[in-house]
Amino acid sequence: MFGPGSQFHRFFNDPRWALAVIRATVLEAAHPQIGAALADNSSFVTHPWRRLRNTLVSLQRMFGADEHTRKREAARLNRLHTRLSGTDARNRPYDAMDPEVRAWVVATLFESSVTMYRLSGQPLDQDAMEQLYAEFQAFLAALGDQAGHLPPTLPEFWQYFDRMVAEELQNTEALRIILFKLFEHLPAPPLFAGLPTVWATGRALAGPVIGTITVASLPEAFRRRAGLPEVPGAQTLMQSAYMAARLARALPDNWLQTENVIGLLHLSPDGDGPYAETLGALRGRMKRAGALLRLITPVPAQQDGTAGTAGTGGTGNRRSAHEFFTEVLDQTGDGFLDWPDLAAMARELCSRLDLDEPEETRLYDAFAAWWRELQAALDSDGDGRVSAEEYAAAAPSMAGPALIRVAEVLFDVTDADGDQSIDAEEYRLLFRRGFGRSVLDAGGRYSRSAFVRDFLSFMSGRQRSTPYDPLLSDA
């Protein structure tokens, strides 16, 4: 069911899979419980590339051949989902551990995988479809969910899927954000940081097209019930996009490997990886192209949401309290600081370090204590969250004992060998870049005291920092 011989492994590196994942995400967001969880807790609006990378890595682990890796990832996902529960704007409960909700997530991935083949003129035969469905059932079982939450047979699955589309799915806030905000306001990935004109110009062309293709690929019954727009020619555009993605499979294999896509999402303009020199040359050419574009069609930097972010590589470059609030603290992008924002920070750090219990819980607990301290110090109107104005008025309160504890716990979980210093391998795991000379002491080590000092300087002093800035603010 898993590994190189599986049906899933065949299409994981297929260019059409990108369209299928977007479609599946929209169908997930249309489920009331999933939509509410996304709206309240997810950083997919402000950090979509980070979310995409983490999703790809998780799927690789779950469908890989190594059983130990799959069990670790399943346990991590279950811990993550256990922390996602609450009530939506209508006071309806949601719980990411609800087995019916988890079954729907798997159902959308399977159905969208089948659909990507059909829309590209290459429908799966019955045997391949049966095998693929068995693999997704095994995926759900690997998470520990009991049989029965997905129908046992393929004919029963299609009845289940049609019923969910007709009766359960809704035009949720999360769905509207994905279709009508995310694509048209997509922040630049690290590769395009500092190139707002190039990115904004490309996004202005591609964003509406991606949204139109995605809407056109959704089940017709849901499109009608949700009142989604019918754009003339959308069906032709959508089928052309799937056909083009199918033809793209003729590209060299190393262009299509998911591992390479993940590596591309890692790339940073000030990184030092093996492709740093090539990336630098490419960015130089893009900057020249951007200068030409500005002469032809000026694009204000603020349209890209990157105003004030150029030059983040300089350690002496300060930013305003409002910029820090927007770029670092407000992880969910709702304009307020509350527990889901700090939980998103903890989630990203745990993911980078691939933590197990109890280290993961220690880090979450440290962030939870910091949130309680922030709420007590900054929430002046008592509404349970901190606005940008409340933060700016009392920003010095950020550097309290709980934040120091966050820094110390983060050092502990990064220092995997427990030698009270962070070596080059541990540093790269957290920051995804090599050592900078400025962080090392006379002995060539990154000590606990230096780490805590730098973390506090970044998180409380709003000091731009080459390694720390991408840690929590990259898209």
Short mmCIF file of C-alpha atoms in Angstrom, two decimals:
data_model
loop_
_atom_site.label_atom_id
_atom_site.label_comp_id
_atom_site.label_asym_id
_atom_site.label_seq_id
_atom_site.Cartn_x
_atom_site.Cartn_y
_atom_site.Cartn_z
CA MET A 1 0.00 0.00 0.00
CA PHE A 2 2.96 2.35 0.53
CA GLY A 3 6.32 3.04 -1.03
CA PRO A 4 7.58 3.12 -4.64
CA GLY A 5 5.15 0.43 -5.87
CA SER A 6 2.01 2.28 -4.81
CA GLN A 7 -0.41 4.17 -7.04
CA PHE A 8 0.10 7.26 -4.88
CA HIS A 9 3.84 7.19 -5.47
CA ARG A 10 3.22 7.22 -9.23
CA PHE A 11 1.46 10.57 -9.25
CA PHE A 12 3.12 12.32 -6.32
CA ASN A 13 5.69 13.79 -8.74
CA ASP A 14 3.04 14.41 -11.42
CA PRO A 15 2.56 18.14 -12.29
CA ARG A 16 -1.20 17.57 -12.25
CA TRP A 17 -0.95 16.80 -8.55
CA ALA A 18 -0.54 20.53 -7.81
CA LEU A 19 -3.97 21.23 -9.33
CA ALA A 20 -5.44 18.24 -7.49
CA VAL A 21 -4.10 19.39 -4.11
CA ILE A 22 -5.56 22.89 -4.57
CA ARG A 23 -8.91 21.38 -5.50
CA ALA A 24 -8.85 18.99 -2.53
CA THR A 25 -7.99 21.87 -0.17
CA VAL A 26 -11.02 23.83 -1.40
CA LEU A 27 -13.31 20.84 -0.88
CA GLU A 28 -11.88 20.40 2.62
CA ALA A 29 -12.42 24.09 3.42
CA ALA A 30 -16.07 23.76 2.32
CA HIS A 31 -16.70 21.34 5.21
CA PRO A 32 -18.06 23.46 8.11
CA GLN A 33 -15.78 21.96 10.77
CA ILE A 34 -12.64 22.04 8.63
CA GLY A 35 -13.44 25.53 7.37
CA ALA A 36 -13.84 26.79 10.94
CA ALA A 37 -10.58 25.15 12.05
CA LEU A 38 -8.73 26.70 9.10
CA ALA A 39 -10.21 30.16 9.70
CA ASP A 40 -9.36 30.12 13.41
CA ASN A 41 -6.02 28.34 13.50
CA SER A 42 -4.30 28.07 10.16
CA SER A 43 -1.54 30.28 8.81
CA PHE A 44 -2.35 29.34 5.21
CA VAL A 45 -3.26 32.94 4.27
CA THR A 46 -0.08 34.63 5.49
CA HIS A 47 2.31 31.67 5.17
CA PRO A 48 0.93 29.51 2.31
CA TRP A 49 4.31 28.35 1.01
CA ARG A 50 5.33 27.19 4.46
CA ARG A 51 2.04 25.33 4.75
CA LEU A 52 2.51 23.73 1.32
CA ARG A 53 6.00 22.57 2.14
CA ASN A 54 4.92 21.02 5.44
CA THR A 55 2.00 19.25 3.73
CA LEU A 56 4.25 17.77 1.04
CA VAL A 57 6.78 16.57 3.59
CA SER A 58 4.01 14.98 5.68
CA LEU A 59 2.53 13.13 2.69
CA GLN A 60 5.99 11.88 1.73
CA ARG A 61 6.49 10.49 5.20
CA MET A 62 3.04 8.89 5.38
CA PHE A 63 3.24 7.23 1.94
CA GLY A 64 6.92 6.33 2.06
CA ALA A 65 8.25 2.82 2.42
CA ASP A 66 9.68 3.25 5.93
CA GLU A 67 7.15 2.08 8.51
CA HIS A 68 8.92 3.69 11.46
CA THR A 69 8.84 7.10 9.73
CA ARG A 70 5.15 6.61 8.93
CA LYS A 71 4.30 5.80 12.56
CA ARG A 72 6.22 8.85 13.83
CA GLU A 73 4.46 11.11 11.35
CA ALA A 74 1.05 9.66 12.21
CA ALA A 75 1.70 10.31 15.89
CA ARG A 76 2.80 13.87 15.09
CA LEU A 77 -0.33 14.53 13.01
CA ASN A 78 -2.55 13.17 15.76
CA ARG A 79 -0.89 15.42 18.35
CA LEU A 80 -1.32 18.38 16.00
CA HIS A 81 -5.01 17.62 15.37
CA THR A 82 -5.70 17.10 19.07
CA ARG A 83 -4.79 20.76 19.62
CA LEU A 84 -7.26 22.01 16.98
CA SER A 85 -10.72 22.31 18.50
CA GLY A 86 -13.10 25.11 19.38
CA THR A 87 -16.28 26.80 18.19
CA ASP A 88 -16.96 28.78 15.03
CA ALA A 89 -18.60 32.20 14.65
CA ARG A 90 -22.04 30.58 15.07
CA ASN A 91 -20.94 28.79 18.23
CA ARG A 92 -20.85 25.42 16.45
CA PRO A 93 -18.12 23.08 17.73
CA TYR A 94 -15.29 21.80 15.57
CA ASP A 95 -12.70 19.15 16.36
CA ALA A 96 -9.88 18.11 14.03
CA MET A 97 -9.85 14.66 15.67
CA ASP A 98 -13.47 13.98 14.67
CA PRO A 99 -13.16 10.72 12.66
CA GLU A 100 -15.79 11.82 10.14
CA VAL A 101 -13.86 15.04 9.51
CA ARG A 102 -10.58 13.17 9.05
CA ALA A 103 -12.29 10.76 6.66
CA TRP A 104 -13.47 13.71 4.53
CA VAL A 105 -9.92 15.06 4.26
CA VAL A 106 -8.75 11.69 2.90
CA ALA A 107 -11.81 11.47 0.65
CA THR A 108 -11.05 14.80 -0.99
CA LEU A 109 -7.46 13.75 -1.72
CA PHE A 110 -8.62 10.49 -3.31
CA GLU A 111 -11.46 12.01 -5.33
CA SER A 112 -9.29 14.90 -6.54
CA SER A 113 -6.57 12.44 -7.58
CA VAL A 114 -9.10 10.48 -9.66
CA THR A 115 -10.49 13.73 -11.07
CA MET A 116 -7.06 15.01 -12.14
CA TYR A 117 -6.67 11.96 -14.37
CA ARG A 118 -10.18 12.31 -15.82
CA LEU A 119 -9.88 16.04 -16.55
CA SER A 120 -6.55 15.55 -18.31
CA GLY A 121 -8.03 12.96 -20.68
CA GLN A 122 -6.39 9.96 -19.04
CA PRO A 123 -8.99 8.38 -16.72
CA LEU A 124 -7.87 5.64 -14.34
CA ASP A 125 -9.07 2.14 -15.10
CA GLN A 126 -11.14 0.31 -12.51
CA ASP A 127 -8.26 -1.74 -11.09
CA ALA A 128 -6.02 1.29 -10.64
CA MET A 129 -8.85 3.20 -9.00
CA GLU A 130 -9.56 0.33 -6.61
CA GLN A 131 -5.88 0.12 -5.71
CA LEU A 132 -5.65 3.86 -5.12
CA TYR A 133 -8.73 3.82 -2.91
CA ALA A 134 -7.27 0.96 -0.86
CA GLU A 135 -4.11 3.01 -0.36
CA PHE A 136 -6.04 6.01 0.96
CA GLN A 137 -8.01 3.70 3.26
CA ALA A 138 -4.66 2.37 4.52
CA PHE A 139 -3.51 5.98 5.01
CA LEU A 140 -6.50 6.64 7.26
CA ALA A 141 -5.86 3.39 9.13
CA ALA A 142 -2.22 4.40 9.65
CA LEU A 143 -3.51 7.45 11.53
CA GLY A 144 -5.28 5.07 13.90
CA ASP A 145 -8.83 5.65 12.64
CA GLN A 146 -11.10 2.61 12.65
CA ALA A 147 -12.54 1.13 9.48
CA GLY A 148 -15.98 2.39 8.54
CA HIS A 149 -15.37 6.13 8.47
CA LEU A 150 -14.71 5.71 4.77
CA PRO A 151 -17.10 3.39 2.87
CA PRO A 152 -15.62 -0.08 2.39
CA THR A 153 -16.11 -0.27 -1.38
CA LEU A 154 -15.57 2.12 -4.25
CA PRO A 155 -19.23 2.19 -5.43
CA GLU A 156 -20.26 3.09 -1.87
CA PHE A 157 -17.59 5.79 -1.79
CA TRP A 158 -19.10 7.63 -4.76
CA GLN A 159 -22.51 7.59 -3.08
CA TYR A 160 -20.90 8.94 0.10
CA PHE A 161 -19.04 11.66 -1.81
CA ASP A 162 -22.16 12.79 -3.68
CA ARG A 163 -24.11 12.94 -0.42
CA MET A 164 -21.42 15.04 1.28
CA VAL A 165 -21.33 17.46 -1.65
CA ALA A 166 -25.12 17.75 -1.74
CA GLU A 167 -25.81 17.94 2.00
CA GLU A 168 -22.76 18.87 4.05
CA LEU A 169 -20.52 21.26 2.15
CA GLN A 170 -21.06 25.00 2.54
CA ASN A 171 -19.73 28.28 1.18
CA THR A 172 -17.53 28.80 4.24
CA GLU A 173 -15.33 31.77 5.04
CA ALA A 174 -12.21 29.65 4.55
CA LEU A 175 -13.38 28.61 1.09
CA ARG A 176 -14.01 32.21 0.07
CA ILE A 177 -10.59 33.27 1.36
CA ILE A 178 -8.85 30.56 -0.68
CA LEU A 179 -10.76 31.23 -3.90
CA PHE A 180 -11.10 35.00 -3.83
CA LYS A 181 -8.28 36.30 -1.64
CA LEU A 182 -5.41 33.87 -1.39
CA PHE A 183 -4.65 33.44 -5.09
CA GLU A 184 -4.93 37.15 -5.89
CA HIS A 185 -2.94 38.28 -2.82
CA LEU A 186 -0.50 35.38 -2.55
CA PRO A 187 2.66 36.52 -0.73
CA ALA A 188 5.98 35.96 -2.43
CA PRO A 189 7.95 32.82 -1.48
CA PRO A 190 11.47 33.35 -0.10
CA LEU A 191 12.89 32.92 -3.60
CA PHE A 192 11.17 36.15 -4.72
CA ALA A 193 11.68 38.14 -1.51
CA GLY A 194 12.69 41.70 -2.33
CA LEU A 195 11.28 41.49 -5.87
CA PRO A 196 7.77 42.90 -5.38
CA THR A 197 7.35 44.14 -8.94
CA VAL A 198 8.24 40.83 -10.57
CA TRP A 199 6.10 38.86 -8.13
CA ALA A 200 3.09 41.20 -8.18
CA THR A 201 3.06 41.28 -11.98
CA GLY A 202 3.13 37.49 -12.30
CA ARG A 203 0.59 37.05 -9.53
CA ALA A 204 -1.81 39.54 -11.13
CA LEU A 205 -1.85 37.34 -14.22
CA ALA A 206 -1.81 33.90 -12.62
CA GLY A 207 -3.95 34.45 -9.50
CA PRO A 208 -7.35 34.93 -11.19
CA VAL A 209 -6.59 32.10 -13.63
CA ILE A 210 -5.83 29.62 -10.82
CA GLY A 211 -9.01 30.66 -9.01
CA THR A 212 -11.10 30.25 -12.14
CA ILE A 213 -9.61 26.83 -12.92
CA THR A 214 -10.22 25.62 -9.37
CA VAL A 215 -13.86 26.77 -9.30
CA ALA A 216 -14.53 25.18 -12.69
CA SER A 217 -13.13 21.84 -11.49
CA LEU A 218 -15.45 21.61 -8.46
CA PRO A 219 -18.58 19.43 -8.58
CA GLU A 220 -21.32 21.26 -10.48
CA ALA A 221 -23.92 20.62 -7.77
CA PHE A 222 -21.74 22.35 -5.19
CA ARG A 223 -20.90 25.27 -7.47
CA ARG A 224 -24.61 25.96 -7.96
CA ARG A 225 -25.53 25.59 -4.29
CA ALA A 226 -22.62 27.72 -3.09
CA GLY A 227 -23.34 30.43 -5.66
CA LEU A 228 -19.83 30.30 -7.11
CA PRO A 229 -19.38 32.38 -10.26
CA GLU A 230 -19.69 30.81 -13.72
CA VAL A 231 -17.01 32.46 -15.85
CA PRO A 232 -17.48 32.10 -19.64
CA GLY A 233 -14.89 29.73 -21.03
CA ALA A 234 -13.87 28.50 -17.57
CA GLN A 235 -14.45 24.83 -18.40
CA THR A 236 -12.26 25.07 -21.50
CA LEU A 237 -9.56 26.90 -19.54
CA MET A 238 -9.69 24.31 -16.79
CA GLN A 239 -9.40 21.34 -19.14
CA SER A 240 -6.57 23.07 -21.00
CA ALA A 241 -4.70 23.57 -17.73
CA TYR A 242 -5.00 19.89 -16.81
CA MET A 243 -3.95 18.83 -20.32
CA ALA A 244 -0.95 21.19 -20.19
CA ALA A 245 0.04 19.76 -16.79
CA ARG A 246 -0.18 16.28 -18.25
CA LEU A 247 2.08 17.25 -21.16
CA ALA A 248 4.54 18.79 -18.67
CA ARG A 249 5.36 15.26 -17.55
CA ALA A 250 7.66 15.14 -20.57
CA LEU A 251 10.00 17.57 -18.83
CA PRO A 252 13.23 16.19 -17.32
CA ASP A 253 12.57 14.10 -14.19
CA ASN A 254 14.69 16.29 -11.93
CA TRP A 255 12.41 19.23 -12.77
CA LEU A 256 9.35 17.39 -11.49
CA GLN A 257 10.59 15.69 -8.33
CA THR A 258 8.64 16.78 -5.28
CA GLU A 259 11.88 16.83 -3.31
CA ASN A 260 13.15 19.54 -5.65
CA VAL A 261 9.96 21.55 -5.19
CA ILE A 262 10.42 21.32 -1.42
CA GLY A 263 14.04 22.41 -1.83
CA LEU A 264 12.91 25.36 -3.94
CA LEU A 265 10.51 26.42 -1.19
CA HIS A 266 13.49 26.32 1.20
CA LEU A 267 15.63 28.63 -0.87
CA SER A 268 16.28 32.04 0.59
CA PRO A 269 17.89 35.05 -1.12
CA ASP A 270 20.53 35.22 1.59
CA GLY A 271 21.00 31.48 2.03
CA ASP A 272 24.24 29.57 1.62
CA GLY A 273 23.09 26.27 0.17
CA PRO A 274 24.51 24.54 -2.92
CA TYR A 275 22.34 26.62 -5.24
CA ALA A 276 23.15 29.98 -3.60
CA GLU A 277 25.40 31.20 -6.43
CA THR A 278 22.90 30.18 -9.12
CA LEU A 279 20.06 31.73 -7.14
CA GLY A 280 22.01 34.97 -6.75
CA ALA A 281 22.57 35.19 -10.51
CA LEU A 282 18.92 34.42 -11.21
CA ARG A 283 17.75 37.06 -8.76
CA GLY A 284 20.05 39.61 -10.38
CA ARG A 285 18.38 38.98 -13.72
CA MET A 286 14.92 39.15 -12.17
CA LYS A 287 15.77 42.48 -10.55
CA ARG A 288 16.75 43.88 -13.91
CA ALA A 289 13.49 42.56 -15.36
CA GLY A 290 11.63 44.12 -12.44
CA ALA A 291 13.25 47.49 -13.08
CA LEU A 292 12.07 47.32 -16.68
CA LEU A 293 8.56 46.38 -15.57
CA ARG A 294 8.44 49.34 -13.20
CA LEU A 295 9.23 51.65 -16.08
CA ILE A 296 6.46 50.14 -18.20
CA THR A 297 3.75 49.45 -15.60
CA PRO A 298 4.61 50.79 -12.13
CA VAL A 299 3.42 48.52 -9.32
CA PRO A 300 3.37 50.09 -5.83
CA ALA A 301 5.35 47.97 -3.37
CA GLN A 302 2.52 47.98 -0.84
CA GLN A 303 0.30 46.00 -3.23
CA ASP A 304 2.57 43.06 -2.71
CA GLY A 305 2.37 43.25 1.06
CA THR A 306 6.15 43.44 1.20
CA ALA A 307 6.63 47.13 1.94
CA GLY A 308 9.38 47.57 4.47
CA THR A 309 10.74 44.04 4.04
CA ALA A 310 13.58 44.75 1.66
CA GLY A 311 16.95 44.43 3.24
CA THR A 312 15.93 42.08 6.01
CA GLY A 313 19.36 40.54 5.83
CA GLY A 314 20.85 43.43 7.77
CA THR A 315 21.10 42.89 11.51
CA GLY A 316 20.99 46.62 12.19
CA ASN A 317 17.77 47.21 10.25
CA ARG A 318 14.92 48.01 12.63
CA ARG A 319 11.22 47.85 11.84
CA SER A 320 8.22 49.52 13.35
CA ALA A 321 6.03 47.85 15.94
CA HIS A 322 3.24 47.60 13.37
CA GLU A 323 5.50 45.86 10.85
CA PHE A 324 6.68 43.39 13.47
CA PHE A 325 3.10 42.70 14.54
CA THR A 326 2.00 42.05 10.96
CA GLU A 327 5.04 40.14 9.70
CA VAL A 328 5.87 38.00 12.74
CA LEU A 329 3.22 37.95 15.45
CA ASP A 330 -0.03 37.79 13.46
CA GLN A 331 0.58 34.33 12.03
CA THR A 332 -3.06 33.74 11.03
CA GLY A 333 -3.46 37.13 9.34
CA ASP A 334 -6.69 38.12 11.09
CA GLY A 335 -5.30 41.42 12.41
CA PHE A 336 -5.06 40.26 16.04
CA LEU A 337 -2.63 38.39 18.26
CA ASP A 338 -4.10 35.48 20.18
CA TRP A 339 -3.31 31.88 21.07
CA PRO A 340 -3.67 30.43 17.51
CA ASP A 341 -0.87 32.78 16.38
CA LEU A 342 1.56 31.55 19.02
CA ALA A 343 0.42 27.97 18.45
CA ALA A 344 1.28 28.42 14.76
CA MET A 345 4.79 29.54 15.78
CA ALA A 346 5.21 26.49 18.00
CA ARG A 347 3.85 24.23 15.25
CA GLU A 348 6.34 25.55 12.69
CA LEU A 349 9.31 25.20 15.06
CA CYS A 350 8.29 21.67 16.02
CA SER A 351 7.98 20.81 12.33
CA ARG A 352 11.42 22.21 11.47
CA LEU A 353 13.07 20.29 14.28
CA ASP A 354 10.89 17.17 13.77
CA LEU A 355 10.31 16.92 17.51
CA ASP A 356 8.82 13.97 19.35
CA GLU A 357 7.14 13.95 22.71
CA PRO A 358 7.93 15.30 25.28
CA GLU A 359 10.01 18.03 23.59
CA GLU A 360 7.08 19.11 21.43
CA THR A 361 4.82 19.51 24.47
CA ARG A 362 7.53 21.46 26.32
CA LEU A 363 7.71 23.96 23.47
CA TYR A 364 3.93 24.30 23.18
CA ASP A 365 3.66 24.78 26.95
CA ALA A 366 6.31 27.51 26.85
CA PHE A 367 4.42 29.36 24.12
CA ALA A 368 1.14 28.91 26.04
CA ALA A 369 2.72 30.51 29.12
CA TRP A 370 4.00 33.35 26.96
CA TRP A 371 0.49 33.91 25.58
CA ARG A 372 -0.93 34.15 29.10
CA GLU A 373 1.74 36.70 29.98
CA LEU A 374 1.06 38.72 26.81
CA GLN A 375 -2.68 38.64 27.36
CA ALA A 376 -2.31 39.91 30.92
CA ALA A 377 0.09 42.67 29.88
CA LEU A 378 -1.34 43.85 26.55
CA ASP A 379 -5.06 43.04 26.36
CA SER A 380 -6.28 46.39 27.68
CA ASP A 381 -9.92 46.03 26.56
CA GLY A 382 -10.33 42.48 27.88
CA ASP A 383 -11.60 40.96 24.61
CA GLY A 384 -9.24 37.99 24.88
CA ARG A 385 -6.90 39.08 22.08
CA VAL A 386 -4.31 41.76 21.38
CA SER A 387 -4.78 44.28 18.60
CA ALA A 388 -1.94 45.95 16.71
CA GLU A 389 -2.69 49.17 18.56
CA GLU A 390 -2.59 47.48 21.98
CA TYR A 391 0.70 45.84 21.07
CA ALA A 392 2.29 49.06 19.84
CA ALA A 393 1.25 50.89 23.01
CA ALA A 394 2.94 48.40 25.33
CA ALA A 395 5.49 46.63 23.16
CA PRO A 396 8.28 46.64 25.80
CA SER A 397 6.19 44.16 27.82
CA MET A 398 7.11 41.52 25.22
CA ALA A 399 10.40 40.75 26.95
CA GLY A 400 9.01 39.09 30.07
CA PRO A 401 10.03 35.92 31.91
CA ALA A 402 7.77 33.73 29.77
CA LEU A 403 9.48 34.83 26.54
CA ILE A 404 12.85 34.07 28.13
CA ARG A 405 11.49 30.61 28.92
CA VAL A 406 10.45 30.16 25.26
CA ALA A 407 14.00 31.00 24.19
CA GLU A 408 15.50 28.56 26.70
CA VAL A 409 13.18 25.70 25.72
CA LEU A 410 13.79 26.35 22.02
CA PHE A 411 17.54 26.16 22.69
CA ASP A 412 17.09 22.89 24.61
CA VAL A 413 15.10 21.17 21.87
CA THR A 414 17.47 22.44 19.16
CA ASP A 415 20.53 21.24 21.11
CA ALA A 416 19.80 17.59 20.30
CA ASP A 417 23.05 16.22 21.75
CA GLY A 418 22.70 18.19 24.98
CA ASP A 419 26.22 19.66 24.95
CA GLN A 420 24.92 23.16 25.79
CA SER A 421 25.85 24.58 22.40
CA ILE A 422 24.29 24.47 18.94
CA ASP A 423 26.55 22.89 16.33
CA ALA A 424 26.42 23.45 12.57
CA GLU A 425 24.01 20.56 11.89
CA GLU A 426 21.60 21.61 14.64
CA TYR A 427 21.78 25.22 13.49
CA ARG A 428 20.98 24.31 9.89
CA LEU A 429 18.02 22.16 10.98
CA LEU A 430 16.41 25.12 12.73
CA PHE A 431 17.44 28.01 10.48
CA ARG A 432 17.96 26.16 7.16
CA ARG A 433 21.23 27.97 6.58
CA GLY A 434 24.83 27.66 7.72
CA PHE A 435 26.47 29.42 10.65
CA GLY A 436 27.02 33.15 10.42
CA ARG A 437 30.24 34.33 11.99
CA SER A 438 28.42 36.83 14.17
CA VAL A 439 26.67 34.12 16.19
CA LEU A 440 29.78 32.17 17.17
CA ASP A 441 31.78 32.70 20.34
CA ALA A 442 35.57 32.56 20.64
CA GLY A 443 35.41 28.76 20.72
CA GLY A 444 33.44 28.60 17.46
CA ARG A 445 30.20 27.58 19.19
CA TYR A 446 26.72 29.06 19.40
CA SER A 447 26.20 29.08 23.14
CA ARG A 448 22.99 29.09 25.15
CA SER A 449 23.49 32.66 26.34
CA ALA A 450 24.13 33.94 22.81
CA PHE A 451 21.11 32.07 21.42
CA VAL A 452 18.77 33.38 24.12
CA ARG A 453 20.12 36.92 23.70
CA ASP A 454 19.62 36.88 19.91
CA PHE A 455 16.13 35.35 20.16
CA LEU A 456 15.00 37.94 22.71
CA SER A 457 16.51 40.76 20.66
CA PHE A 458 14.54 39.64 17.65
CA MET A 459 11.23 38.86 19.40
CA SER A 460 11.11 41.84 21.73
CA GLY A 461 13.31 44.51 20.16
CA ARG A 462 11.92 44.11 16.64
CA GLN A 463 15.47 43.91 15.34
CA ARG A 464 15.75 42.43 11.89
CA SER A 465 18.01 39.39 11.91
CA THR A 466 19.24 37.37 8.94
CA PRO A 467 18.63 33.91 10.50
CA TYR A 468 15.71 34.71 12.81
CA ASP A 469 13.55 36.69 10.41
CA PRO A 470 12.77 33.77 8.05
CA LEU A 471 12.18 31.52 11.05
CA LEU A 472 8.68 32.94 11.67
CA SER A 473 7.98 35.49 8.94
CA ASP A 474 8.66 33.65 5.68
CA ALA A 475 5.57 33.08 3.57
#
